[in-house]
Each structure stands twice: as structure tokens, then as C-alpha cells.
mmCIF file of C-alpha atoms in Angstrom:
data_model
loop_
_atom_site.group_PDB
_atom_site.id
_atom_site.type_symbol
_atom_site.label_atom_id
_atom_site.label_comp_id
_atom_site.label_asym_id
_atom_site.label_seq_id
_atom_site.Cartn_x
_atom_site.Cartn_y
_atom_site.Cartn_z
ATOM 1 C CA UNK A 23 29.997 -31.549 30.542
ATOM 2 C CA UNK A 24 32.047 -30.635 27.646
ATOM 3 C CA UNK A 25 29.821 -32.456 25.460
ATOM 4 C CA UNK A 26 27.429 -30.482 26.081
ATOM 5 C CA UNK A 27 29.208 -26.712 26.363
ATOM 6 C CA UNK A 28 30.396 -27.641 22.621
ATOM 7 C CA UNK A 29 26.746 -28.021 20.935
ATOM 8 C CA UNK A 30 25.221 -24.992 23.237
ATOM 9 C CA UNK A 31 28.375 -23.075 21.943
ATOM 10 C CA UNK A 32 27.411 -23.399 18.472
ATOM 11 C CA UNK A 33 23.793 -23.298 18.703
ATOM 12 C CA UNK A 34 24.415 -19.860 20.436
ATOM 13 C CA UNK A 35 26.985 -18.575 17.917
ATOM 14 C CA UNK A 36 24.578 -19.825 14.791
ATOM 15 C CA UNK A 37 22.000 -17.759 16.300
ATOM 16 C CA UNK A 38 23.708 -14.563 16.819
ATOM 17 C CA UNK A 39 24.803 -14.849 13.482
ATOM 18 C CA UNK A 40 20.870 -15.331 12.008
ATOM 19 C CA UNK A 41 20.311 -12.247 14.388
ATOM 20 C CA UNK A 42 22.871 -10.232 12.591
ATOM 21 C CA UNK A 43 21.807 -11.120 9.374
ATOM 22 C CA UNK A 44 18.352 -9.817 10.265
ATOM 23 C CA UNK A 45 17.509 -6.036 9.181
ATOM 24 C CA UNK A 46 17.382 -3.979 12.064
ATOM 25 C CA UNK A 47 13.634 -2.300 12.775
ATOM 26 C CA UNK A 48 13.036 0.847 11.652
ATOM 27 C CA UNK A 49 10.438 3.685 12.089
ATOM 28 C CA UNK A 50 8.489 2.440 8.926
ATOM 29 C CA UNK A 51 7.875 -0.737 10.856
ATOM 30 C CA UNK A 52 5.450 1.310 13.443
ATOM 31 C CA UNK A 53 2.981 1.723 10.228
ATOM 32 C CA UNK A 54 2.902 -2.372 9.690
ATOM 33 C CA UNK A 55 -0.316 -2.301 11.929
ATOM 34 C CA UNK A 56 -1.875 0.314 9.098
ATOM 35 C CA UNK A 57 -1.401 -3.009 6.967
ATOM 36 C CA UNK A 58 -4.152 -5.582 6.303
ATOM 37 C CA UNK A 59 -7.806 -5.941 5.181
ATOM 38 C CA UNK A 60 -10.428 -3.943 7.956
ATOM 39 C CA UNK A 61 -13.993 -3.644 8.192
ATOM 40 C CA UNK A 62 -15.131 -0.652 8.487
ATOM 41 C CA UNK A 63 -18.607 1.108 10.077
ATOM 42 C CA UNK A 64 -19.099 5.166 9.698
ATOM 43 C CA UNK A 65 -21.253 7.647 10.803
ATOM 44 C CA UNK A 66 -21.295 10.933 8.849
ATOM 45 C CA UNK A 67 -22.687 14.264 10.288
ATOM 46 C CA UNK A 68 -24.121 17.133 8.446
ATOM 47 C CA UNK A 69 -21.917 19.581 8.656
ATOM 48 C CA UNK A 70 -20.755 22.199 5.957
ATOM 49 C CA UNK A 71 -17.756 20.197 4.264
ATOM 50 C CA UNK A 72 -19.824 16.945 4.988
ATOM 51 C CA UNK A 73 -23.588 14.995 4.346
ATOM 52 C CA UNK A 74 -25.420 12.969 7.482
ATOM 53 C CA UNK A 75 -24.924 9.487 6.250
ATOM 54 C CA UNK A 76 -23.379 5.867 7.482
ATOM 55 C CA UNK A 77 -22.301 2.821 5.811
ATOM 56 C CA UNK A 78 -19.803 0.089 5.908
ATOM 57 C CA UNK A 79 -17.163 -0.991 3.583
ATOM 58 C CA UNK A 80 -14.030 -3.366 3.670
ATOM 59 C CA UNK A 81 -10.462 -1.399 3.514
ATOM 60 C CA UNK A 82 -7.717 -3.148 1.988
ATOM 61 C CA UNK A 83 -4.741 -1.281 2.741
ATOM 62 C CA UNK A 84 -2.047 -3.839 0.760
ATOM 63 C CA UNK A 85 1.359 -2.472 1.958
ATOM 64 C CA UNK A 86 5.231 -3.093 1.898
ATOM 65 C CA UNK A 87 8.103 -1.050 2.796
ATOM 66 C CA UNK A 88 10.780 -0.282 0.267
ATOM 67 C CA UNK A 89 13.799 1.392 0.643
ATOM 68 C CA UNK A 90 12.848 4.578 2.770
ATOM 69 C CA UNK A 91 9.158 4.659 1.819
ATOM 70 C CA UNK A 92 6.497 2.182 3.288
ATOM 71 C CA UNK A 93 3.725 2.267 0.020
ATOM 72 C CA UNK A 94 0.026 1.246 0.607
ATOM 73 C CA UNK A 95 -2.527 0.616 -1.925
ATOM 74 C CA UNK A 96 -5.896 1.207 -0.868
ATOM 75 C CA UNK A 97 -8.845 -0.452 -1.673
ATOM 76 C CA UNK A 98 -12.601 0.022 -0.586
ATOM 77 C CA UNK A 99 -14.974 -2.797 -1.476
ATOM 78 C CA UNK A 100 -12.813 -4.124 -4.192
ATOM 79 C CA UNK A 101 -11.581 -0.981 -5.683
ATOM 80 C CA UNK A 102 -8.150 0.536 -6.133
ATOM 81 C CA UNK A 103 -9.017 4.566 -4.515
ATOM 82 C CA UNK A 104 -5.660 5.621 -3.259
ATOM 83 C CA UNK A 105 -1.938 5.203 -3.071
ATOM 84 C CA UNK A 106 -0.276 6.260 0.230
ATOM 85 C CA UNK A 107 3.284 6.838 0.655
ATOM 86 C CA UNK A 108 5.022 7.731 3.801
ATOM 87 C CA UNK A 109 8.456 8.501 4.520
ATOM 88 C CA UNK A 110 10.127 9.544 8.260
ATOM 89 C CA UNK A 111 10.497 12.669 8.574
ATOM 90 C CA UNK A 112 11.760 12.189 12.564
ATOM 91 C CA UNK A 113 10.701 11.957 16.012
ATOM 92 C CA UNK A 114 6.995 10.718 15.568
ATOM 93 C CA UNK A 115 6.300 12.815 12.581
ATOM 94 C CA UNK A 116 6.096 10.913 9.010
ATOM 95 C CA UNK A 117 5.476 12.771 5.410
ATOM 96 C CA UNK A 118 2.300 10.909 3.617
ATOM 97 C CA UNK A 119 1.490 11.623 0.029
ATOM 98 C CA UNK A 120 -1.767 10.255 -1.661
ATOM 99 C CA UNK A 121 -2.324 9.703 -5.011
ATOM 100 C CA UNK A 122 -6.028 9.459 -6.339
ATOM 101 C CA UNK A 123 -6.653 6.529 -8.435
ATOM 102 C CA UNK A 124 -9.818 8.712 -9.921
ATOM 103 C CA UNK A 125 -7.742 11.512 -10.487
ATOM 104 C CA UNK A 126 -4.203 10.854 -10.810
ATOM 105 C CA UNK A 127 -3.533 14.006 -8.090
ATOM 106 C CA UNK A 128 -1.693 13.715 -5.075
ATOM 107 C CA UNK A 129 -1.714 15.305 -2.223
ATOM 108 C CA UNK A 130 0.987 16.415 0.320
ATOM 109 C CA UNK A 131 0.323 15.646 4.493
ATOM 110 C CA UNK A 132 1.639 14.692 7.745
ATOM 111 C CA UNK A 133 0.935 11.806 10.228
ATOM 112 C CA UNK A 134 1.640 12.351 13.543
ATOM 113 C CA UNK A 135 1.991 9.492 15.969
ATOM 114 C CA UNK A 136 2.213 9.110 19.592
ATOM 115 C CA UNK A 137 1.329 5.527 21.408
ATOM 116 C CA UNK A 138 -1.707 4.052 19.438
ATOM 117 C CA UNK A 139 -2.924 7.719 18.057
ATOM 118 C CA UNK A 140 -2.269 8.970 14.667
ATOM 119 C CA UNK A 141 -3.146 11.714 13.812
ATOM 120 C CA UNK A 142 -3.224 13.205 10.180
ATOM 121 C CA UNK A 143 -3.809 17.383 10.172
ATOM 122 C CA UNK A 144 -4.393 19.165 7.306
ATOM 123 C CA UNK A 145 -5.972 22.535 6.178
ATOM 124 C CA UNK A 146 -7.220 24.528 3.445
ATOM 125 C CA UNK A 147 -6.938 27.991 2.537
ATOM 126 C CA UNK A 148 -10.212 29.670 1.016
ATOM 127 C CA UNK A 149 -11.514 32.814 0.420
ATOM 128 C CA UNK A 150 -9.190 34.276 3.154
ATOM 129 C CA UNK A 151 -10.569 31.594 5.751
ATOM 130 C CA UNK A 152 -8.076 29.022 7.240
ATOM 131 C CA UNK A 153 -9.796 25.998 8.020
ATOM 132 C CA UNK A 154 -7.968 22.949 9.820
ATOM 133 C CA UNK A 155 -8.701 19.557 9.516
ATOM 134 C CA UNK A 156 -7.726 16.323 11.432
ATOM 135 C CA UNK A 157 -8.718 12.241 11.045
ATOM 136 C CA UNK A 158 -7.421 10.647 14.007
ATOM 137 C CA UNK A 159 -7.248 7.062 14.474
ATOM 138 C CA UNK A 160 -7.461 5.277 18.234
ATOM 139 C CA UNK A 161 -6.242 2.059 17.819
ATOM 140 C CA UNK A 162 -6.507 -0.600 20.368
ATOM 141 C CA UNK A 163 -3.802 -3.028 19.933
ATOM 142 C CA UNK A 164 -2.813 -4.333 16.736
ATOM 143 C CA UNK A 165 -6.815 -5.169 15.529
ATOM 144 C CA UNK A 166 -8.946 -2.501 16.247
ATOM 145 C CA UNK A 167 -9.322 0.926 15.939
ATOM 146 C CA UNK A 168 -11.755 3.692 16.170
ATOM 147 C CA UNK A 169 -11.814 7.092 13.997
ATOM 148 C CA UNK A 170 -12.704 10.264 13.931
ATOM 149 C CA UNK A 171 -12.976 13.183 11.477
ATOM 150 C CA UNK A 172 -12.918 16.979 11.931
ATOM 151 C CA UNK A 173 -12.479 20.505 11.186
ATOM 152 C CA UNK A 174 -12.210 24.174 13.421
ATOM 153 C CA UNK A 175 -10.851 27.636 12.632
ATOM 154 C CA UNK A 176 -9.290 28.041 15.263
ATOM 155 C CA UNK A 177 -7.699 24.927 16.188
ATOM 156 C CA UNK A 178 -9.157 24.763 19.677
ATOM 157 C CA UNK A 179 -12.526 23.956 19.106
ATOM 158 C CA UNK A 180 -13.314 20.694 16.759
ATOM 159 C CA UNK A 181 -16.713 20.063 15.151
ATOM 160 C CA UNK A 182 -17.293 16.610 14.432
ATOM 161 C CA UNK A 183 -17.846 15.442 10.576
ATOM 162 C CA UNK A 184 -17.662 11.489 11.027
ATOM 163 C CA UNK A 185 -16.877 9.188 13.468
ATOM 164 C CA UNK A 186 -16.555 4.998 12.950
ATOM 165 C CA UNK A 187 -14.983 1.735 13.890
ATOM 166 C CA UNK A 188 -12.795 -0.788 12.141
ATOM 167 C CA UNK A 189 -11.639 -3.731 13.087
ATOM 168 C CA UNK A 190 -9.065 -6.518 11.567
ATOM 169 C CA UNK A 191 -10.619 -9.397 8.864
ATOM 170 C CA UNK A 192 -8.536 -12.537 10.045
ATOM 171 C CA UNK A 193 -8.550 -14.751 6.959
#
């Protein structure tokens, strides 16, 4: 019996010790499943800040997490668009900035997230208006998701711009 307590004793202690050596999880892990290459189908509606339209394109969304920031570069069909950085901010709330690769201008934003639902608000101040907009992506387990995008004045009532599907390219 001692023969065998001896061996189990170090196998166990060996273990615990690869466990501690192993970086604890953090909230920029719950964006890992934003990593990855995705097909992706759209519908677009004619609305005023958008033209009746659908397509489909492959998303590369090449990620890592540094320090406090997990970084994304995004690609559609091939080409560099966008760089995405997110920080915590707390709770289920994250800070996002995206960089244009056309432009060179980034822009400030939130992503909410509660379960499998992010959600990403935003609005835009013009002539006097306020006008609020959301894309919110539904995604069903670690593979799949579905997406919407819209905009309201008033925050109660959304009008639909485009809605779509993407789903994880296994290679």
C-alpha cells in the first residue's frame, strides 16, 4: 500500500504545482469565443442610415490578449478593415475601441455582455436629434451566432437595419 500512496503523492503534488503555475482566467477570456475565422450571411433593410441588400463574406477576427487588453484584427474576405481593442471596465461591461484600417480613426464604445448576448450600443448626436444604435450578437454555444443591427430615438422602440448568421470555419 505504501508503494502506491508514495507515487499518487507525487503525481498529486506535481499537478497542483502545474495548476499554480497556470494564469488564472480572467474577464478577457469571456471574448476568446469572438476569436476565429466565421462565415457570415446578411440581410440589409432599407432604412434611412442603411440600403436593402445581402451578401456573405468570411470574418477573420485574429485575436490575443495582452496585458489588460484582448486586441483583434479584423478581416473580411481577405482584408485587414478594423482593429478592436477591449479592456474591462467591470461587471459585464468592457470598453472597445476600433481603429479603421481605411481611415486610421478610431472610435470609442461599449460591449455589454450577459450569458451568450453582447450587446454593443452606441449613438450619434445630429442636428439636435439623438439617435441610438445597437448590434447585438446571439450566440449559441461557442460556434454560432446570429446578429442583429438597429437604431430608435427613443430607446424603446428598435427599427431593424440588418439582420444575419455566422457560424465557425473549422479548419
Amino acid at each position: 500500500m505504501k508503494k502506491f500512496i508514495l507515487p499518487a503523492a507525487a503525481l498529486l503534488a506535481s499537478s497542483l504545482a502545474l495548476g499554480a503555475d497556470a494564469p488564472a482566467p480572467t474577464a478577457l477570456d469571456r471574448l476568446n469565443v469572438f476569436a476565429g475565422t466565421w462565415k457570415s450571411d446578411i440581410q440589409n433593410f432599407k432604412t434611412p442610415y442603411s440600403e436593402e441588400s445581402s451578401g456573405s463574406s468570411t470574418l477573420v477576427n485574429q485575436c490575443w490578449k495582452t496585458g489588460a487588453f484582448f486586441v483583434c484584427n479584423q478581416s473580411v474576405d481577405g482584408v485587414s478593415r478594423t482593429m478592436l481593442v477591449f479592456s474591462f471596465k467591470g461587471g459585464d461591461t468592457y470598453k472597445e475601441v476600433a481603429v479603421s484600417a481605411e481611415s486610421g480613426v478610431g472610435s470609442n464604445g461599449i460591449l455589454l455582455i450577459d450569458g451568450g448576448v453582447w450587446t454593443f450600443p452606441a449613438e450619434s448626436h445630429k442636428y439636435g436629434q439623438v439617435t441610438y444604435f445597437r448590434t447585438v450578437n446571439i450566440y449559441s454555444g461557442n460556434d454560432s451566432l446570429d446578429f442583429r443591427e438597429e437604431y430608435s430615438t427613443d430607446q424603446q422602440t428598435w427599427t431593424l437595419m440588418s439582420k444575419g448568421h455566422e457560424t465557425r470555419v473549422r479548419n
